[in-house]
CSV table of C-alpha atoms in Angstrom, one decimal:
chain,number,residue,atom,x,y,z
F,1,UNK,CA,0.0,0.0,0.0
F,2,UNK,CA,1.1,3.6,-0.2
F,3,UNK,CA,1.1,5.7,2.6
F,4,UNK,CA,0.3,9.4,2.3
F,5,UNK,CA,2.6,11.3,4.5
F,6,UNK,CA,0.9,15.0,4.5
F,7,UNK,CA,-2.7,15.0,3.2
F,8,UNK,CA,-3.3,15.2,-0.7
F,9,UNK,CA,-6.7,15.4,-1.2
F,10,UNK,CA,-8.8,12.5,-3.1
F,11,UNK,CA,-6.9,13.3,-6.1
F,12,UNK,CA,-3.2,14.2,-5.1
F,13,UNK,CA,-1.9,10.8,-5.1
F,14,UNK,CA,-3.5,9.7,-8.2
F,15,UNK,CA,-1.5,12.0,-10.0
F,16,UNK,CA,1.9,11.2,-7.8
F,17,UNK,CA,1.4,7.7,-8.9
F,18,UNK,CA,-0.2,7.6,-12.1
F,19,UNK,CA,2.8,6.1,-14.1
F,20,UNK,CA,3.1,3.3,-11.6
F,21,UNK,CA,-1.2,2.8,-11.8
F,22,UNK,CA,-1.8,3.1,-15.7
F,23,UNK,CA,1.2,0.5,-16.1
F,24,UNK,CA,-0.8,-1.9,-14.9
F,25,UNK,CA,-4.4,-0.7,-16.7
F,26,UNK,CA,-6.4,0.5,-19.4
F,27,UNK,CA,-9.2,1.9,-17.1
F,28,UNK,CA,-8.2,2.4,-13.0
F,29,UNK,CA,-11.8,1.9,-10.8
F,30,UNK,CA,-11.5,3.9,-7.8
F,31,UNK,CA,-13.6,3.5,-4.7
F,32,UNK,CA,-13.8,5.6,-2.0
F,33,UNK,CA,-13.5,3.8,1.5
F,34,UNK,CA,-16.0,5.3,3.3
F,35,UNK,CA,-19.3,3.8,1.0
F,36,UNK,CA,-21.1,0.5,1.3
F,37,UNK,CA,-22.9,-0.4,-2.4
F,38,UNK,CA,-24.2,-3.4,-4.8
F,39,UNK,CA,-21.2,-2.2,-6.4
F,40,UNK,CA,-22.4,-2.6,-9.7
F,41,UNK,CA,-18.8,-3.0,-11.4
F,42,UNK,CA,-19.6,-4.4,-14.6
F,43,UNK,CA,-22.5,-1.9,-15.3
F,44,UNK,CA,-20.2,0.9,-14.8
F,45,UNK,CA,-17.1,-0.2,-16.9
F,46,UNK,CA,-19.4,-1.0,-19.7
F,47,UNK,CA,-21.1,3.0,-19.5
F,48,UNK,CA,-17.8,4.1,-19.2
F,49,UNK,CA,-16.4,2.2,-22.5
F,50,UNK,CA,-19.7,3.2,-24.6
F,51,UNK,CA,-19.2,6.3,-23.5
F,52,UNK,CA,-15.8,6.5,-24.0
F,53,UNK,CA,-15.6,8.7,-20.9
F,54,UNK,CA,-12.3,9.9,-19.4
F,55,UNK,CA,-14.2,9.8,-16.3
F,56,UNK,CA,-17.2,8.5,-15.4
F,57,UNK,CA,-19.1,8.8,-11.9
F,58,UNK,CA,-21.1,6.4,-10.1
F,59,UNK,CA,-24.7,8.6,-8.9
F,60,UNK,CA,-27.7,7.8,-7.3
F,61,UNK,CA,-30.7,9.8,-5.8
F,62,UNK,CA,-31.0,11.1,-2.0
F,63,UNK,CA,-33.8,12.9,-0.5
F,64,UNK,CA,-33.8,16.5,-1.9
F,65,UNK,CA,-33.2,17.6,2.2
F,66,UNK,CA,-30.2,15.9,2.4
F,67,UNK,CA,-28.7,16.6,-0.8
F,68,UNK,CA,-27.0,19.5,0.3
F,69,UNK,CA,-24.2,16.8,2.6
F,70,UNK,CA,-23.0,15.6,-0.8
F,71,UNK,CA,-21.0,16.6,-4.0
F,72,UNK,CA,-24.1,17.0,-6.5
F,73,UNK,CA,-24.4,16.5,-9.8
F,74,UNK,CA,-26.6,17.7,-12.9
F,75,UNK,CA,-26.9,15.6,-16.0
F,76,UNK,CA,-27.8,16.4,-19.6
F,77,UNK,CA,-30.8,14.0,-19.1
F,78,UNK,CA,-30.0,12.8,-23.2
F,79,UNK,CA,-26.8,12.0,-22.8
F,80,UNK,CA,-26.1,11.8,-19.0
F,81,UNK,CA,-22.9,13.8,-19.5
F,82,UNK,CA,-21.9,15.8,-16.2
F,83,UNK,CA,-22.9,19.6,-16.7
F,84,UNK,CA,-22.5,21.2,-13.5
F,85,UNK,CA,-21.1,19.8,-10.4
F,86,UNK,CA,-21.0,21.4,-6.8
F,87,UNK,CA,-19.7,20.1,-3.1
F,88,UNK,CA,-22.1,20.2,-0.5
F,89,UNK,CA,-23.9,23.2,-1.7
F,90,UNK,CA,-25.4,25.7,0.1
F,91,UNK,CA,-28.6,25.7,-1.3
F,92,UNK,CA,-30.6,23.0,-3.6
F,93,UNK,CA,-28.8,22.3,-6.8
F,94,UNK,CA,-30.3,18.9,-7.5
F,95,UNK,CA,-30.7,15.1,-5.9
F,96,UNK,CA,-28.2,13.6,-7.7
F,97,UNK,CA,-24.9,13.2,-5.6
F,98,UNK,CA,-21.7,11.3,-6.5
F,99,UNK,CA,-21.6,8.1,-5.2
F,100,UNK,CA,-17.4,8.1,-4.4
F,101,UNK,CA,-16.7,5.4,-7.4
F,102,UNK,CA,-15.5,6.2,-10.8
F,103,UNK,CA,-14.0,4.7,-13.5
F,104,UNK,CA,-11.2,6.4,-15.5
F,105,UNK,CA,-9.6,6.1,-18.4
F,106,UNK,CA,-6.1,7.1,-19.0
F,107,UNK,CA,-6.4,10.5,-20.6
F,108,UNK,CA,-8.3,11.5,-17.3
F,109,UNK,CA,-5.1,11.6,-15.2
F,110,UNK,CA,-3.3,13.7,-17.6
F,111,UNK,CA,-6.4,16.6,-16.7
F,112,UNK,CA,-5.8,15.5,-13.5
F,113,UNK,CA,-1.7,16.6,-13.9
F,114,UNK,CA,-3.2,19.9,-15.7
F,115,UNK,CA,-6.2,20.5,-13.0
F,116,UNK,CA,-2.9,20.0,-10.1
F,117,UNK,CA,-0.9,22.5,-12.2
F,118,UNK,CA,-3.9,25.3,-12.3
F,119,UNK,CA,-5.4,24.7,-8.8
F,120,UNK,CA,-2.0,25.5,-7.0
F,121,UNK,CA,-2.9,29.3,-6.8
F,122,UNK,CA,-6.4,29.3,-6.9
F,123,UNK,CA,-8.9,30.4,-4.7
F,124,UNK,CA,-11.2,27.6,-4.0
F,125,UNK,CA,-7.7,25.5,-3.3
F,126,UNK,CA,-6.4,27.9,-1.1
F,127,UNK,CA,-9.4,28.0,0.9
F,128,UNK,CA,-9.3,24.4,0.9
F,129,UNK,CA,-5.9,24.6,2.3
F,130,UNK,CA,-6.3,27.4,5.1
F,131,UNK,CA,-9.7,25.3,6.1
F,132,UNK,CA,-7.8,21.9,6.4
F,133,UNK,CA,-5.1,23.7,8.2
F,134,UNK,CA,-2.9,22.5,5.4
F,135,UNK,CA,1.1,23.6,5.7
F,136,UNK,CA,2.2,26.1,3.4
F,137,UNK,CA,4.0,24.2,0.7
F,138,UNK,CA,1.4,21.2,0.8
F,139,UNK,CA,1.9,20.8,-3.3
F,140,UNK,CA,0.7,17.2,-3.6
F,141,UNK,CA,-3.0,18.6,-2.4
F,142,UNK,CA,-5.6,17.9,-5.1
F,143,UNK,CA,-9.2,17.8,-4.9
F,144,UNK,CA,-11.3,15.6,-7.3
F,145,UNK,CA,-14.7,17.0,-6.6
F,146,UNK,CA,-13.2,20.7,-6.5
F,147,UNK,CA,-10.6,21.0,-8.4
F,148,UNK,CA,-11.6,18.4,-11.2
F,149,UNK,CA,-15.2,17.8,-11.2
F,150,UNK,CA,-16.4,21.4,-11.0
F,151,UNK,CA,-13.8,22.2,-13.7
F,152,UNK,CA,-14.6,19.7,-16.6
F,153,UNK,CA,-18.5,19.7,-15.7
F,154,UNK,CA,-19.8,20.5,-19.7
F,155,UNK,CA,-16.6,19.8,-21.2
F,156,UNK,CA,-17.8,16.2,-22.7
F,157,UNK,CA,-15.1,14.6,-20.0
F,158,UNK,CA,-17.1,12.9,-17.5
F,159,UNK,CA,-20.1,11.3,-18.0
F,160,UNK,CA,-23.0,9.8,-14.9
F,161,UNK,CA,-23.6,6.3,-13.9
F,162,UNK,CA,-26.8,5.9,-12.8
F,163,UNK,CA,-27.8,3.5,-10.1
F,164,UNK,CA,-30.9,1.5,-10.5
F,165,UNK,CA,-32.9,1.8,-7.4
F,166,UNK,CA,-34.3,-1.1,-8.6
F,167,UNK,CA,-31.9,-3.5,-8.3
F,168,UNK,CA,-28.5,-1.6,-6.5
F,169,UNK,CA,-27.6,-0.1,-3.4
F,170,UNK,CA,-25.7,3.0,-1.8
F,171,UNK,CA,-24.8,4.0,1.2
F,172,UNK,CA,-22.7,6.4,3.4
F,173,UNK,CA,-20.8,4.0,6.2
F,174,UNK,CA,-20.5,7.6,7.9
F,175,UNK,CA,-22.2,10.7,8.7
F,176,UNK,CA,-21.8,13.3,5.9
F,177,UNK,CA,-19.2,16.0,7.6
């Protein structure tokens, strides 16, 4: 395993290791720790290939109350491409909220390299940093949901796997912070 040694975010260590990950794969799935699914694998690497996605992003539905705890998502209902994206909004924004699993394909982590690159001296990351009492100099730092997500939401990048509440299952294992 590889141990983070000063916090990098969800995305920091993606982009520290990618040479070492896309050695080894085509598409990388990444899981967050923290949710308990039906983990509908298959489902989501065959919407990610016919999509041919550089990112793709496991959602499901919540109760339009509780919405605002999570990273939420808007689709363009034809095509279920990701058009806006916001974390834990202060207001309403839609029911939709990302699930913590993806699928991506190579070309994803070089936007991740570029998003790293043109995060370091923005606003939203430096607020990150000052409110996760971050030290100064903490380069590795890179958010997926907000310095990724909210950035190629419209640009035909990342595309929305929907759950069936039919037949799958999400959960938080924790209480949304």
């Amino acid at each position: 395993y590889i141990e983070e040694t000063e916090p990098m975010g969800t995305g920091g260590a993606l982009v520290i290791h990618k040479d070492r990950i896309l050695d080894h794969a085509d598409c990388v799935l990444i899981l967050h720790a923290d949710v308990c699914s039906s983990f509908p694998l298959l489902d989501l690497l065959r919407f990610h290939v016919e999509h041919n996605a550089d990112c793709t992003i496991m959602t499901t539905t919540v109760d339009p109350n509780s919405s605002h705890n999570f990273g939420c998502l808007v689709p363009d209902n034809q095509t279920n491409e990701l058009i806006h994206y916001t974390e834990r909004p202060l207001t309403y924004v839609n029911n939709y909220i990302n699930c913590g699993i993806y699928a991506f394909s190579p070309n994803m982590f070089a936007r991740l390299v570029t998003a790293k690159n043109e995060s370091r001296n923005t606003h939203v990351n430096a607020d990150v940093h000052n409110r996760l009492n971050l030290p100064k100099g903490t380069k590795d730092y890179l958010s997926l949901e907000r310095d990724v997500f909210r950035v190629l939401a419209g640009k035909k990048a990342i595309y929305l796997f929907k759950l069936n509440p039919a037949k799958d299952f999400w959960d938080q294992i924790k209480t949304p912070a």
